[in-house]
Coordinates of C-alpha atoms in Angstrom, one line a residue:
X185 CA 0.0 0.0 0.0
X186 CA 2.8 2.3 0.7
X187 CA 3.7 2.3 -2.7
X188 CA 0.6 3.0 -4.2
X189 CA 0.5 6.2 -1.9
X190 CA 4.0 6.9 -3.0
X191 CA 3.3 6.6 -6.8
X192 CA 0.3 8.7 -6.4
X193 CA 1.9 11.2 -4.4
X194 CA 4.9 11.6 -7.1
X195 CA 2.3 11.8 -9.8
X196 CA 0.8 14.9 -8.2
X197 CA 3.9 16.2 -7.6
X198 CA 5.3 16.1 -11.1
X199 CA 1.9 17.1 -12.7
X200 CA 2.4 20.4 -10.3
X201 CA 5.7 20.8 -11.0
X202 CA 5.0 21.1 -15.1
X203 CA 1.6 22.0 -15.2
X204 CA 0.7 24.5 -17.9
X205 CA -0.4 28.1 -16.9
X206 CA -3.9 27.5 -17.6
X207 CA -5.1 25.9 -14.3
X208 CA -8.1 25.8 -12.6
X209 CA -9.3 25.6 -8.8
X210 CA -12.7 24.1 -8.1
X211 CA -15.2 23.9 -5.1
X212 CA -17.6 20.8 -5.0
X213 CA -19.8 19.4 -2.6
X214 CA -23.2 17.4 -2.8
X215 CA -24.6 13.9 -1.3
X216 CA -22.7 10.5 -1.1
X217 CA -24.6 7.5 -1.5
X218 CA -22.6 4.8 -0.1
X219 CA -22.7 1.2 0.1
X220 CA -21.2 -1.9 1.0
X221 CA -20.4 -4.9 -1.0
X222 CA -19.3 -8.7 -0.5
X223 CA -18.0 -9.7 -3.7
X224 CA -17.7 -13.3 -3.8
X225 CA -17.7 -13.5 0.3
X226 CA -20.2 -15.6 2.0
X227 CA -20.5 -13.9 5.3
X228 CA -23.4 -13.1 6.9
X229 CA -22.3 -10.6 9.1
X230 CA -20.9 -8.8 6.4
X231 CA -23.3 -8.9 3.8
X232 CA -26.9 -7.5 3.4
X233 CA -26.1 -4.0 3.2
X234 CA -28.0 -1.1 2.1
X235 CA -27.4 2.3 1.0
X236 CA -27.2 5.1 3.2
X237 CA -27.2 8.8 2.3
X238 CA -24.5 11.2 3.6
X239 CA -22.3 14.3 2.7
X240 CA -19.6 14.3 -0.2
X241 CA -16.9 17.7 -0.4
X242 CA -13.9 17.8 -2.6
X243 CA -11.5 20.5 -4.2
X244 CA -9.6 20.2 -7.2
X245 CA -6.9 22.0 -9.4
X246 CA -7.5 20.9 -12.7
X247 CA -4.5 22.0 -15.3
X248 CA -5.3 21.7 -19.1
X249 CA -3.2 20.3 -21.7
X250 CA -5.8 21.6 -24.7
X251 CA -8.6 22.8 -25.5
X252 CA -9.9 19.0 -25.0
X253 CA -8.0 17.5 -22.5
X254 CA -6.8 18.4 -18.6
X255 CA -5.2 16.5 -15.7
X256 CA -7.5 17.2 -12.3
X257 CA -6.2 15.7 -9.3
X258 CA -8.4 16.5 -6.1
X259 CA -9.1 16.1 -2.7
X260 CA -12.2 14.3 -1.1
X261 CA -14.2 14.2 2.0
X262 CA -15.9 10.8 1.1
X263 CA -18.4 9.4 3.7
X264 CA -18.9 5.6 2.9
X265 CA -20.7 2.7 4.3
X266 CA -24.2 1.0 4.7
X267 CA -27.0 -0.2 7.0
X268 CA -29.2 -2.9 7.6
X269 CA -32.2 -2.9 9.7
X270 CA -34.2 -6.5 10.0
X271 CA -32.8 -10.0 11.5
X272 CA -28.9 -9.6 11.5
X273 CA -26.3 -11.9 12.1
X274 CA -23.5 -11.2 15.0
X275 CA -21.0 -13.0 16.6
X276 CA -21.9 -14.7 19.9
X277 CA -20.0 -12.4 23.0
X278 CA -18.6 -14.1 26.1
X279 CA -21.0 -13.2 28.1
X280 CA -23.7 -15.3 26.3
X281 CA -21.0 -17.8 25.5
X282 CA -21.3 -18.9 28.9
X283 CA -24.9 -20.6 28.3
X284 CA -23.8 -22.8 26.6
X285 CA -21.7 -26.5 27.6
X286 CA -18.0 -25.7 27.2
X287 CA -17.1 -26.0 23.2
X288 CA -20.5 -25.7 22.5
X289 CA -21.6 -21.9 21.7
X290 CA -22.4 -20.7 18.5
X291 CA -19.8 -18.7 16.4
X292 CA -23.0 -16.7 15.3
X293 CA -26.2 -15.4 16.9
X294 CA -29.2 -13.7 15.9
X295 CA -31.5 -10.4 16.7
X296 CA -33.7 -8.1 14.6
X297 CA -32.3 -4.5 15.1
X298 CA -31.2 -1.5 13.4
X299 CA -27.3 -1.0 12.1
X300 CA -25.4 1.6 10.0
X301 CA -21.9 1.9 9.4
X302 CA -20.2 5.1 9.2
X303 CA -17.1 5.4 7.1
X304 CA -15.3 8.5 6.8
X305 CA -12.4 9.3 4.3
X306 CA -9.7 10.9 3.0
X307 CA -9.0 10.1 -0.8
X308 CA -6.7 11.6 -3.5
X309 CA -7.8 10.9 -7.2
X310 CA -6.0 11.7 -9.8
X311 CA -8.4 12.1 -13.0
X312 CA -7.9 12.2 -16.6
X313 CA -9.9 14.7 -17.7
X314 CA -12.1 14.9 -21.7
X315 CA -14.3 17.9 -22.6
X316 CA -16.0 16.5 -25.3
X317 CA -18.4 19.5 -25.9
X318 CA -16.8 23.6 -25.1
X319 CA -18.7 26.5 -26.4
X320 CA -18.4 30.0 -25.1
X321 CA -21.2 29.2 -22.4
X322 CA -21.3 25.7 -22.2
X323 CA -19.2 22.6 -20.9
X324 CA -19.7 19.0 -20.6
X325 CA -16.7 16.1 -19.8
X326 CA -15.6 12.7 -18.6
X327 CA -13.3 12.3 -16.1
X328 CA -12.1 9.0 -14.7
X329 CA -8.6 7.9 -12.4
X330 CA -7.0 5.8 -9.8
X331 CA -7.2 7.4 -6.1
X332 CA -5.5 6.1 -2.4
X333 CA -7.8 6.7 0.6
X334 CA -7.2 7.3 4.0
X335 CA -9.5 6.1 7.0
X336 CA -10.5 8.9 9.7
X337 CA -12.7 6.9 11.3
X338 CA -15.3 4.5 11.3
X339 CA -18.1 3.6 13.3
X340 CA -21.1 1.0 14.1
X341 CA -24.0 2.4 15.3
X342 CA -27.1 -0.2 16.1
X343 CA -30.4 0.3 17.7
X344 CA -33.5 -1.7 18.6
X345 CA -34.4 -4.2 21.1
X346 CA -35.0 -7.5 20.5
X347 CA -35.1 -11.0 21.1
X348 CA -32.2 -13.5 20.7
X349 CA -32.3 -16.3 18.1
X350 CA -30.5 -19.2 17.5
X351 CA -31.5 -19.4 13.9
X352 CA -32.1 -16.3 11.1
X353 CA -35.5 -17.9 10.9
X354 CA -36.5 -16.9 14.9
X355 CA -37.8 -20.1 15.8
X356 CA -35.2 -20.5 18.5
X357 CA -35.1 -17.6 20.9
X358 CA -32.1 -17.8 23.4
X359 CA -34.2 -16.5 26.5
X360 CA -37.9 -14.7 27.2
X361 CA -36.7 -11.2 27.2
X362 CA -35.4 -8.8 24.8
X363 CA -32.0 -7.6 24.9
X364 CA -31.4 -3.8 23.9
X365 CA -29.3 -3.1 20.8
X366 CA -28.8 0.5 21.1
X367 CA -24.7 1.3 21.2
X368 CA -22.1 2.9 19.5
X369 CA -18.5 1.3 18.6
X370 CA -15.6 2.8 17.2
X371 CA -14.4 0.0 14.5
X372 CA -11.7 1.8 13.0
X373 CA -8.5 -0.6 14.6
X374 CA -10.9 -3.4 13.0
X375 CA -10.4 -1.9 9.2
X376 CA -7.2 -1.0 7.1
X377 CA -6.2 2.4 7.1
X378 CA -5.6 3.0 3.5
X379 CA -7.5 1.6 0.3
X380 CA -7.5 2.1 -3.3
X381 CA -9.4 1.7 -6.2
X382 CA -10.7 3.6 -9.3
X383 CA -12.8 7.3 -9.2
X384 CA -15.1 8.8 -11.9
X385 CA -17.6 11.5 -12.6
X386 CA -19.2 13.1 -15.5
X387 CA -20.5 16.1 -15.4
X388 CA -21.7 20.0 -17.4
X389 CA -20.9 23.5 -16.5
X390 CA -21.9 26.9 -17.0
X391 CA -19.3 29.7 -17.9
X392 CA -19.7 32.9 -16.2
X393 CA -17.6 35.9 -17.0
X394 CA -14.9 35.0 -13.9
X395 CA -15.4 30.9 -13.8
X396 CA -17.9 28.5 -13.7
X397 CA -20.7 26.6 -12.3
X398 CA -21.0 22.7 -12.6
X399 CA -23.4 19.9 -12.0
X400 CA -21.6 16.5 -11.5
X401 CA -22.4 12.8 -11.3
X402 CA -20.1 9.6 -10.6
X403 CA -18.6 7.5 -8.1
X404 CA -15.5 5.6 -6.5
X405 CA -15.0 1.9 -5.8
X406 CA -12.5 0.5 -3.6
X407 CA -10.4 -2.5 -4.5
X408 CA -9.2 -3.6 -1.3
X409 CA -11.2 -5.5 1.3
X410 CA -11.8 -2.9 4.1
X411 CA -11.5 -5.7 6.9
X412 CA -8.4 -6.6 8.9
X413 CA -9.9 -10.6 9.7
X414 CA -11.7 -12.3 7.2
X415 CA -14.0 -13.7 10.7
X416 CA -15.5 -9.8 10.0
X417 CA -16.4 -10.3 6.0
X418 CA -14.8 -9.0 2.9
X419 CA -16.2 -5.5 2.0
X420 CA -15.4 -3.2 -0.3
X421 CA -16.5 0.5 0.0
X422 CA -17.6 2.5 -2.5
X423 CA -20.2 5.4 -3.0
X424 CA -22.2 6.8 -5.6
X425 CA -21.9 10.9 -5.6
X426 CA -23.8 13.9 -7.1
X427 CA -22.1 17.5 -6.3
X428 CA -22.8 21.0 -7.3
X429 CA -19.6 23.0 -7.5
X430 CA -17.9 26.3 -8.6
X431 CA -14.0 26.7 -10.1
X432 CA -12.5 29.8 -11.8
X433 CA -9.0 30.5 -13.3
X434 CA -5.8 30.8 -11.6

């Protein structure tokens, strides 16, 4: 991983370094739709996410090489994850271990609650940049690159109360009462710190006399599992984005 943060960080460097006077600095922000995904992983604790909706900010320097074609990298506030909320699968604790003859507890339990993951990070794209339509008003482009990410944090947030099952189907509750869900754990030593994967938007703009106003649409995708221990699932993160934004000339 080290090396991909090195590579990217050189390639930003050297773009700086001989990037053309035409060069401009943008403002975006807008709504992340994040989610999480199990790829070919089979575990149930991991899997059955949903989307959730959150915020998305990012500013760029975008340096053009024509009249067609520009080099943007940026900077990203990306807020990633997903929820469930319905019969959910956790691993048995020690505390409920101990019902159980010695060997003979569970690896997994069962409750219907609420959960939502809360990923927050850092991420450095580096975008090729196509205008494929420029008139003296009117702008529309592709852009599309690798990025590195950096974790801030990350959290698990569940609520509810409910009973406890021995099977998904809640035929077998564990006891007569139901056990409150409501807590929230910081996961962040569970997950890698850094990720990376691929980043693309398209998007138009309007000119105005001293820059421009843009609508934008696209998305990033990890392609690294987020998890430390395979025992907590193989997800990758990734969100959907739409952000309004301003840039104007250097």
């Amino acid at each position: 991983m080290k090396r991909y943060i090195s590579l990217m960080l050189i390639t930003l460097c050297v773009k700086v370094s001989f990037a053309q006077k035409k060069a401009d600095i943008g403002f975006k922000a807008g709504l992340s739709i994040p989610n999480l995904t199990t790829g070919s992983s089979n575990n149930s604790i991991s899997s059955g996410y949903n989307s959730r909706l959150d915020v998305h900010a990012a500013v760029h320097i975008e340096y053009r090489m024509g009249d067609r074609f520009s080099i943007q990298p940026q900077l990203e506030y990306s807020s990633q994850g997903g929820k469930k909320d319905g019969i959910q699968t956790f691993s048995t604790p020690d505390n409920l271990s101990q019902q159980f003859p010695p060997g003979q507890a569970p690896t997994y339990l069962y409750a219907d609650y609420k959960s939502e993951a809360r990923l927050n990070y850092l991420m450095l794209p580096v975008l090729a940049k196509y205008h494929f339509m420029s008139s003296k008003k009117w702008d529309a482009y592709l852009a599309a690159g690798p990025f590195v990410s950096y974790l801030l944090s990350a959290k698990n947030i569940t609520k509810g109360s409910s009973l406890i099952y021995l099977d998904e189907g809640k035929t077998q509750p564990l006891g007569p009462e139901a056990q409150s869900f409501d807590n929230t754990e910081n996961i962040t030593s569970d997950l890698h710190r850094f990720n990376a994967g691929i980043n693309g938007h398209a998007g138009i703009g309007y000119k105005l006399s001293n820059g421009s106003i843009f609508l934008e649409a696209g998305g990033n995708y990890g392609l690294i599992d987020i998890q430390k221990s395979a025992a907590d699932g193989k997800n990758k993160a990734g969100a959907a984005v739409i952000d309004l934004g301003y840039q104007f000339r250097l």
